[in-house]
Amino acid sequence: MDKIRIGISIGDINGIGLEVILKTLSNPKISDLCTPIIYGSTKVISYHKNIISVEEFQYQSLRTAERPSTDKVNVVNCWQDNVNITLGKATETGGQFAYQSLSMATQDLRAGLIDALVTAPINKAAMQMAAFPYTGHTEYLTKELGGKESLMLMVRDKLRIGLVTNHLPLRDVAEALSKELVMQKIRLFNQTLKIDFGIERPTIAVLGLNPHAGDDGLIGQEEEQLIRPAVVELKKSGMMVMGPFPADGFFGASQYQKFDGVLAMYHDQGLVPFKTLSFGNGVNFTAGLPFVRTSPDHGTAYDLAGKNEADPSSFRSALFMAMDITKNRRTYQEMHQDPLKKRSGRHQGPDEDPENLVED
């Protein structure tokens, strides 16, 4: 089987994105495991390479991703212009090139030129200056990749926290919730745990919205009117789902360790405990899309830009997770393929690899 082709969007050129990319890909073993394809500019990469002195980083410059090298890093030149890099600051230029890199990588992902996408961090203010019409990567990719729904999922090892709502002001969260939305996210969570993480019978904990999970309706009605009915209905259908749990006690007592996934109602309810437990090593995975997309769990970190102090651990984890999920999806598809199609694979001629034959 060909090596998995991992597309990488460079994110904000004024942040630490390219630093963690170069530090990760400077390890020659990475190119033994996958075919990395960076969407950016050799000029920008050379600039950042000189700052952090990564001598081992070797790459091939390409105009398109149609014929990448399989034994070294590839760089698709999304633009030829000289770029004004202003380290540590949000600029329109930084937003424009981050948008251009992401757009071209997304097009190639949709066209099948890459198998998965790892996105380096963007700055939302810079992206807005560049007329990026979304609140983040998740919303953009859901729209551009034809996803009917998606789930923002933070992952480190066995800790997996999903969000019902993503980038919403806190005052808008309660109004955005509905029984149908909670059920949709639980179903999607259950599906991704099975397909993308290979868990046959996933267990999912659902958090409440209000303090003490509403205290039987004394502190808000969302738990009794929306969340609990969603959990009960899906449990009756056979899903291993429990809740709603009070968020503070749930994490304080380490109950998350008993579940394959935890569903939070809003951004900070999920990300505060996740980053407390896993910051610097976690991965953001957009579940539910027809394509695989991961990213590191940190932002542009302007305060570290150009100082050669950024830790590449989270980006490296995102790269490995993109490979793992791609493999898991292929395995799942093979296992659930139409038996007649499997059997027909035995008659493809003498050049067929015997390891790919299906036993009767």
Short mmCIF file of C-alpha atoms in Angstrom, two decimals:
data_model
loop_
_atom_site.label_atom_id
_atom_site.label_comp_id
_atom_site.label_asym_id
_atom_site.label_seq_id
_atom_site.Cartn_x
_atom_site.Cartn_y
_atom_site.Cartn_z
CA MET A 1 0.00 0.00 0.00
CA ASP A 2 1.24 3.48 -0.85
CA LYS A 3 2.31 5.72 2.01
CA ILE A 4 -0.38 8.03 3.32
CA ARG A 5 -0.12 11.51 1.83
CA ILE A 6 -0.47 14.12 4.56
CA GLY A 7 -1.23 17.68 3.46
CA ILE A 8 -0.12 20.44 5.82
CA SER A 9 -1.46 24.00 5.76
CA ILE A 10 1.10 26.39 7.24
CA GLY A 11 -1.23 28.58 9.29
CA ASP A 12 -0.20 32.08 10.30
CA ILE A 13 3.28 32.89 8.95
CA ASN A 14 3.80 35.31 11.87
CA GLY A 15 3.30 32.63 14.52
CA ILE A 16 4.93 29.35 15.53
CA GLY A 17 3.19 27.17 12.94
CA LEU A 18 6.12 26.78 10.59
CA GLU A 19 8.52 26.32 13.48
CA VAL A 20 6.65 23.27 14.79
CA ILE A 21 6.17 21.97 11.24
CA LEU A 22 9.89 22.19 10.43
CA LYS A 23 10.96 20.73 13.76
CA THR A 24 8.62 17.77 13.26
CA LEU A 25 9.49 17.08 9.63
CA SER A 26 13.24 17.49 10.15
CA ASN A 27 13.17 13.96 11.56
CA PRO A 28 13.89 11.81 8.48
CA LYS A 29 11.85 8.94 9.94
CA ILE A 30 8.66 10.92 9.30
CA SER A 31 9.10 10.54 5.54
CA ASP A 32 9.44 6.79 6.05
CA LEU A 33 5.96 6.74 7.60
CA CYS A 34 4.09 9.11 5.30
CA THR A 35 4.45 11.52 2.38
CA PRO A 36 4.32 15.06 3.84
CA ILE A 37 3.10 17.83 1.52
CA ILE A 38 3.33 21.40 2.84
CA TYR A 39 1.13 24.06 1.25
CA GLY A 40 3.00 27.33 1.44
CA SER A 41 6.06 28.92 -0.10
CA THR A 42 9.70 27.91 -0.25
CA LYS A 43 10.61 31.53 0.47
CA VAL A 44 8.60 31.58 3.69
CA ILE A 45 9.92 28.17 4.69
CA SER A 46 13.53 29.27 4.09
CA TYR A 47 12.93 32.33 6.28
CA HIS A 48 11.69 30.24 9.20
CA LYS A 49 14.27 27.52 8.60
CA ASN A 50 17.09 30.06 8.98
CA ILE A 51 15.63 31.40 12.23
CA ILE A 52 15.47 28.03 13.96
CA SER A 53 18.54 26.51 12.22
CA VAL A 54 17.01 23.20 11.16
CA GLU A 55 19.86 21.85 9.05
CA GLU A 56 18.36 18.39 8.56
CA PHE A 57 15.24 19.67 6.84
CA GLN A 58 15.35 18.74 3.14
CA TYR A 59 12.47 19.27 0.77
CA GLN A 60 11.35 19.19 -2.85
CA SER A 61 9.62 22.22 -4.37
CA LEU A 62 6.47 21.52 -6.41
CA ARG A 63 3.94 23.47 -8.42
CA THR A 64 1.20 20.93 -7.68
CA ALA A 65 0.75 17.90 -5.43
CA GLU A 66 0.12 15.51 -8.31
CA ARG A 67 3.56 13.83 -8.24
CA PRO A 68 5.12 14.26 -4.81
CA SER A 69 8.38 12.69 -3.75
CA THR A 70 7.80 9.72 -1.47
CA ASP A 71 11.14 9.90 0.31
CA LYS A 72 11.34 13.56 1.32
CA VAL A 73 9.18 16.49 2.35
CA ASN A 74 7.29 18.23 -0.45
CA VAL A 75 6.45 21.94 -0.63
CA VAL A 76 3.67 23.08 -2.95
CA ASN A 77 4.25 26.74 -3.80
CA CYS A 78 0.86 28.39 -3.32
CA TRP A 79 2.37 31.76 -4.24
CA GLN A 80 5.62 33.11 -5.69
CA ASP A 81 5.51 36.60 -4.22
CA ASN A 82 7.88 37.86 -1.57
CA VAL A 83 6.02 38.02 1.73
CA ASN A 84 6.32 40.58 4.48
CA ILE A 85 6.65 38.50 7.65
CA THR A 86 5.97 40.36 10.90
CA LEU A 87 6.71 37.87 13.65
CA GLY A 88 4.44 38.04 16.67
CA LYS A 89 1.70 40.18 15.13
CA ALA A 90 -1.69 39.62 13.51
CA THR A 91 -1.60 41.14 10.02
CA GLU A 92 -3.79 41.08 6.94
CA THR A 93 -0.88 39.59 4.99
CA GLY A 94 -0.55 36.78 7.50
CA GLY A 95 -4.26 36.09 7.24
CA GLN A 96 -4.22 36.16 3.43
CA PHE A 97 -1.47 33.58 3.10
CA ALA A 98 -2.91 31.36 5.82
CA TYR A 99 -6.23 31.43 3.95
CA GLN A 100 -4.51 30.71 0.62
CA SER A 101 -2.58 27.76 2.05
CA LEU A 102 -5.70 26.31 3.67
CA SER A 103 -7.79 26.81 0.54
CA MET A 104 -5.34 25.03 -1.77
CA ALA A 105 -4.81 22.17 0.68
CA THR A 106 -8.57 21.75 1.04
CA GLN A 107 -9.02 21.66 -2.74
CA ASP A 108 -6.39 18.92 -3.05
CA LEU A 109 -7.94 16.97 -0.17
CA ARG A 110 -11.29 17.08 -1.92
CA ALA A 111 -9.63 16.04 -5.22
CA GLY A 112 -7.90 13.05 -3.63
CA LEU A 113 -4.34 14.33 -4.09
CA ILE A 114 -3.79 14.07 -0.33
CA ASP A 115 -5.31 11.56 2.10
CA ALA A 116 -5.53 13.73 5.21
CA LEU A 117 -4.96 17.32 6.30
CA VAL A 118 -3.06 18.70 9.29
CA THR A 119 -3.66 22.40 9.86
CA ALA A 120 -1.19 24.66 11.64
CA PRO A 121 -2.72 27.39 13.85
CA ILE A 122 -4.40 30.48 12.43
CA ASN A 123 -5.17 33.78 14.14
CA LYS A 124 -8.86 34.64 13.94
CA ALA A 125 -8.27 38.40 13.86
CA ALA A 126 -5.79 38.06 10.98
CA MET A 127 -8.17 35.77 9.12
CA GLN A 128 -11.00 38.27 9.50
CA MET A 129 -8.73 40.98 8.06
CA ALA A 130 -8.31 38.68 5.05
CA ALA A 131 -12.10 38.32 4.65
CA PHE A 132 -12.18 34.73 5.93
CA PRO A 133 -15.94 34.27 6.48
CA TYR A 134 -15.77 31.62 9.23
CA THR A 135 -15.03 31.55 12.96
CA GLY A 136 -12.41 28.82 12.61
CA HIS A 137 -11.02 25.81 10.76
CA THR A 138 -13.84 23.52 11.87
CA GLU A 139 -16.62 25.64 10.41
CA TYR A 140 -14.69 26.27 7.17
CA LEU A 141 -13.86 22.62 6.56
CA THR A 142 -17.36 21.42 7.39
CA LYS A 143 -18.70 23.70 4.65
CA GLU A 144 -15.94 23.19 2.07
CA LEU A 145 -15.66 19.42 2.43
CA GLY A 146 -19.37 18.73 2.18
CA GLY A 147 -19.88 17.67 5.77
CA LYS A 148 -23.52 17.74 6.85
CA GLU A 149 -22.39 17.89 10.45
CA SER A 150 -19.15 17.79 12.38
CA LEU A 151 -17.86 17.40 15.91
CA MET A 152 -14.90 19.29 17.34
CA LEU A 153 -13.01 16.63 19.26
CA MET A 154 -9.97 17.13 21.49
CA VAL A 155 -7.85 14.01 21.91
CA ARG A 156 -4.88 12.83 23.89
CA ASP A 157 -4.43 9.09 24.25
CA LYS A 158 -7.68 7.81 25.82
CA LEU A 159 -8.99 11.26 26.77
CA ARG A 160 -11.47 12.41 24.11
CA ILE A 161 -13.67 15.46 24.68
CA GLY A 162 -16.24 16.55 22.11
CA LEU A 163 -18.23 19.79 21.96
CA VAL A 164 -21.93 20.31 21.24
CA THR A 165 -21.31 23.99 20.44
CA ASN A 166 -18.01 25.39 19.19
CA HIS A 167 -17.07 29.06 18.92
CA LEU A 168 -20.13 30.72 20.42
CA PRO A 169 -20.34 33.53 22.98
CA LEU A 170 -21.33 32.02 26.31
CA ARG A 171 -24.55 34.04 26.42
CA ASP A 172 -25.71 32.29 23.21
CA VAL A 173 -25.01 28.70 24.23
CA ALA A 174 -28.26 27.87 26.04
CA GLU A 175 -30.37 29.18 23.18
CA ALA A 176 -28.35 27.16 20.66
CA LEU A 177 -28.94 23.87 22.48
CA SER A 178 -31.77 21.52 21.59
CA LYS A 179 -32.55 17.88 22.24
CA GLU A 180 -32.03 17.19 18.53
CA LEU A 181 -28.60 18.86 18.50
CA VAL A 182 -27.43 16.94 21.57
CA MET A 183 -28.63 13.67 20.02
CA GLN A 184 -26.92 14.51 16.74
CA LYS A 185 -23.58 15.11 18.48
CA ILE A 186 -23.87 11.94 20.58
CA ARG A 187 -24.58 9.85 17.48
CA LEU A 188 -21.66 11.44 15.66
CA PHE A 189 -19.39 10.88 18.67
CA ASN A 190 -20.44 7.24 18.85
CA GLN A 191 -19.77 6.80 15.14
CA THR A 192 -16.31 8.37 15.20
CA LEU A 193 -15.26 6.33 18.23
CA LYS A 194 -16.16 3.18 16.31
CA ILE A 195 -14.79 4.06 12.89
CA ASP A 196 -11.91 6.46 13.57
CA PHE A 197 -10.67 5.04 16.88
CA GLY A 198 -11.59 1.37 16.46
CA ILE A 199 -13.68 1.08 19.65
CA GLU A 200 -16.35 -1.58 19.12
CA ARG A 201 -18.72 -0.57 21.97
CA PRO A 202 -17.93 3.03 22.93
CA THR A 203 -19.00 4.51 26.26
CA ILE A 204 -19.89 8.21 26.27
CA ALA A 205 -20.43 10.58 29.20
CA VAL A 206 -22.55 13.68 28.62
CA LEU A 207 -22.02 16.79 30.76
CA GLY A 208 -24.75 19.12 31.95
CA LEU A 209 -24.91 22.78 31.00
CA ASN A 210 -25.60 24.40 34.37
CA PRO A 211 -23.82 24.23 37.74
CA HIS A 212 -24.50 20.86 39.43
CA ALA A 213 -26.09 19.73 36.14
CA GLY A 214 -29.10 21.89 36.96
CA ASP A 215 -29.71 20.40 40.43
CA ASP A 216 -32.98 18.74 39.34
CA GLY A 217 -34.20 21.89 37.65
CA LEU A 218 -33.37 24.34 40.43
CA ILE A 219 -30.50 25.91 38.46
CA GLY A 220 -31.76 25.84 34.88
CA GLN A 221 -34.03 23.56 32.89
CA GLU A 222 -31.75 22.47 30.04
CA GLU A 223 -30.70 19.22 31.70
CA GLU A 224 -34.26 18.03 32.36
CA GLN A 225 -35.82 19.34 29.16
CA LEU A 226 -33.06 18.75 26.59
CA ILE A 227 -30.00 16.81 27.69
CA ARG A 228 -31.43 14.00 29.81
CA PRO A 229 -34.21 13.15 27.30
CA ALA A 230 -31.58 12.94 24.56
CA VAL A 231 -29.45 10.58 26.65
CA VAL A 232 -32.42 8.40 27.64
CA GLU A 233 -33.64 8.05 24.06
CA LEU A 234 -30.25 7.06 22.69
CA LYS A 235 -29.61 4.69 25.56
CA LYS A 236 -32.86 2.89 24.64
CA SER A 237 -31.53 2.51 21.10
CA GLY A 238 -28.54 0.59 22.44
CA MET A 239 -25.87 3.27 22.80
CA MET A 240 -23.63 3.18 25.88
CA VAL A 241 -24.30 6.78 26.90
CA MET A 242 -24.72 8.24 30.40
CA GLY A 243 -25.45 11.65 31.93
CA PRO A 244 -25.87 14.49 32.36
CA PHE A 245 -22.97 14.79 34.81
CA PRO A 246 -21.97 17.96 36.72
CA ALA A 247 -18.81 19.05 34.90
CA ASP A 248 -16.78 20.12 37.95
CA GLY A 249 -17.24 16.93 39.94
CA PHE A 250 -16.89 14.78 36.84
CA PHE A 251 -13.36 15.98 36.14
CA GLY A 252 -12.48 16.57 39.79
CA ALA A 253 -13.16 12.91 40.58
CA SER A 254 -11.41 11.73 37.38
CA GLN A 255 -14.60 10.06 36.15
CA TYR A 256 -13.48 10.80 32.59
CA GLN A 257 -11.12 7.84 32.90
CA LYS A 258 -14.11 5.47 32.90
CA PHE A 259 -15.39 6.55 29.48
CA ASP A 260 -14.19 6.41 25.89
CA GLY A 261 -15.54 9.90 25.23
CA VAL A 262 -16.91 12.94 27.06
CA LEU A 263 -19.39 15.34 25.45
CA ALA A 264 -19.28 18.93 26.73
CA MET A 265 -21.98 21.51 26.01
CA TYR A 266 -19.71 24.43 25.16
CA HIS A 267 -16.14 25.36 24.29
CA ASP A 268 -14.54 26.20 27.63
CA GLN A 269 -16.42 23.49 29.52
CA GLY A 270 -14.52 20.98 27.42
CA LEU A 271 -11.26 22.73 26.64
CA VAL A 272 -10.38 24.01 30.12
CA PRO A 273 -10.13 20.50 31.62
CA PHE A 274 -8.61 19.12 28.42
CA LYS A 275 -5.81 21.66 28.29
CA THR A 276 -5.26 21.38 32.04
CA LEU A 277 -4.69 17.66 31.62
CA SER A 278 -3.06 17.57 28.19
CA PHE A 279 -1.83 20.96 26.98
CA GLY A 280 1.06 20.71 24.55
CA ASN A 281 0.36 17.09 23.65
CA GLY A 282 -3.28 17.10 22.59
CA VAL A 283 -4.84 17.07 19.14
CA ASN A 284 -7.90 18.77 17.67
CA PHE A 285 -9.73 16.35 15.35
CA THR A 286 -12.74 17.36 13.24
CA ALA A 287 -14.96 14.28 13.43
CA GLY A 288 -17.81 13.61 11.03
CA LEU A 289 -16.19 14.91 7.86
CA PRO A 290 -15.71 12.67 4.82
CA PHE A 291 -11.98 13.54 5.07
CA VAL A 292 -9.48 13.39 7.94
CA ARG A 293 -8.36 16.69 9.50
CA THR A 294 -6.30 17.21 12.66
CA SER A 295 -4.43 20.13 14.21
CA PRO A 296 -2.29 20.85 17.29
CA ASP A 297 -4.04 21.93 20.48
CA HIS A 298 -2.34 25.34 20.66
CA GLY A 299 -2.65 28.64 18.83
CA THR A 300 -0.23 30.89 16.97
CA ALA A 301 1.67 31.73 20.19
CA TYR A 302 2.86 35.11 18.92
CA ASP A 303 4.88 35.60 22.10
CA LEU A 304 7.12 32.67 21.08
CA ALA A 305 7.36 33.43 17.36
CA GLY A 306 10.94 33.57 16.06
CA LYS A 307 12.50 32.56 19.40
CA ASN A 308 13.05 28.87 18.59
CA GLU A 309 11.25 27.94 21.82
CA ALA A 310 8.07 26.31 20.46
CA ASP A 311 7.45 22.68 21.42
CA PRO A 312 6.48 20.57 18.37
CA SER A 313 4.94 17.74 20.43
CA SER A 314 1.31 18.62 19.73
CA PHE A 315 1.88 19.07 15.99
CA ARG A 316 3.76 15.78 15.86
CA SER A 317 0.85 14.09 17.65
CA ALA A 318 -1.57 15.65 15.15
CA LEU A 319 0.48 14.24 12.27
CA PHE A 320 0.55 10.75 13.76
CA MET A 321 -3.16 10.86 14.57
CA ALA A 322 -3.98 11.84 10.98
CA MET A 323 -2.11 8.73 9.84
CA ASP A 324 -3.77 6.50 12.43
CA ILE A 325 -7.31 7.66 11.68
CA THR A 326 -6.76 7.30 7.94
CA LYS A 327 -5.62 3.71 8.50
CA ASN A 328 -8.54 3.01 10.86
CA ARG A 329 -11.05 4.28 8.29
CA ARG A 330 -9.53 2.08 5.61
CA THR A 331 -9.66 -0.93 7.91
CA TYR A 332 -13.28 -0.23 8.84
CA GLN A 333 -14.26 0.12 5.18
CA GLU A 334 -12.56 -3.15 4.32
CA MET A 335 -14.27 -4.96 7.20
CA HIS A 336 -17.70 -3.64 6.24
CA GLN A 337 -17.33 -3.91 2.49
CA ASP A 338 -19.98 -5.80 0.53
CA PRO A 339 -18.98 -9.51 0.74
CA LEU A 340 -19.57 -9.89 -3.00
CA LYS A 341 -17.10 -7.09 -3.72
CA LYS A 342 -14.59 -8.69 -1.36
CA ARG A 343 -14.96 -12.04 -3.11
CA SER A 344 -14.60 -10.45 -6.55
CA GLY A 345 -11.17 -9.21 -5.51
CA ARG A 346 -9.90 -12.80 -5.86
CA HIS A 347 -10.13 -12.68 -9.66
CA GLN A 348 -7.98 -9.72 -10.52
CA GLY A 349 -5.19 -11.67 -12.19
CA PRO A 350 -1.68 -12.96 -11.48
CA ASP A 351 -0.27 -9.60 -10.40
CA GLU A 352 -2.50 -9.36 -7.34
CA ASP A 353 -0.71 -9.14 -4.00
CA PRO A 354 -1.63 -12.38 -2.15
CA GLU A 355 -1.68 -10.51 1.17
CA ASN A 356 -4.72 -8.60 -0.07
CA LEU A 357 -6.76 -11.72 -0.85
CA VAL A 358 -9.78 -12.38 1.34
CA GLU A 359 -10.05 -15.81 2.91
CA ASP A 360 -13.30 -17.76 2.47
#
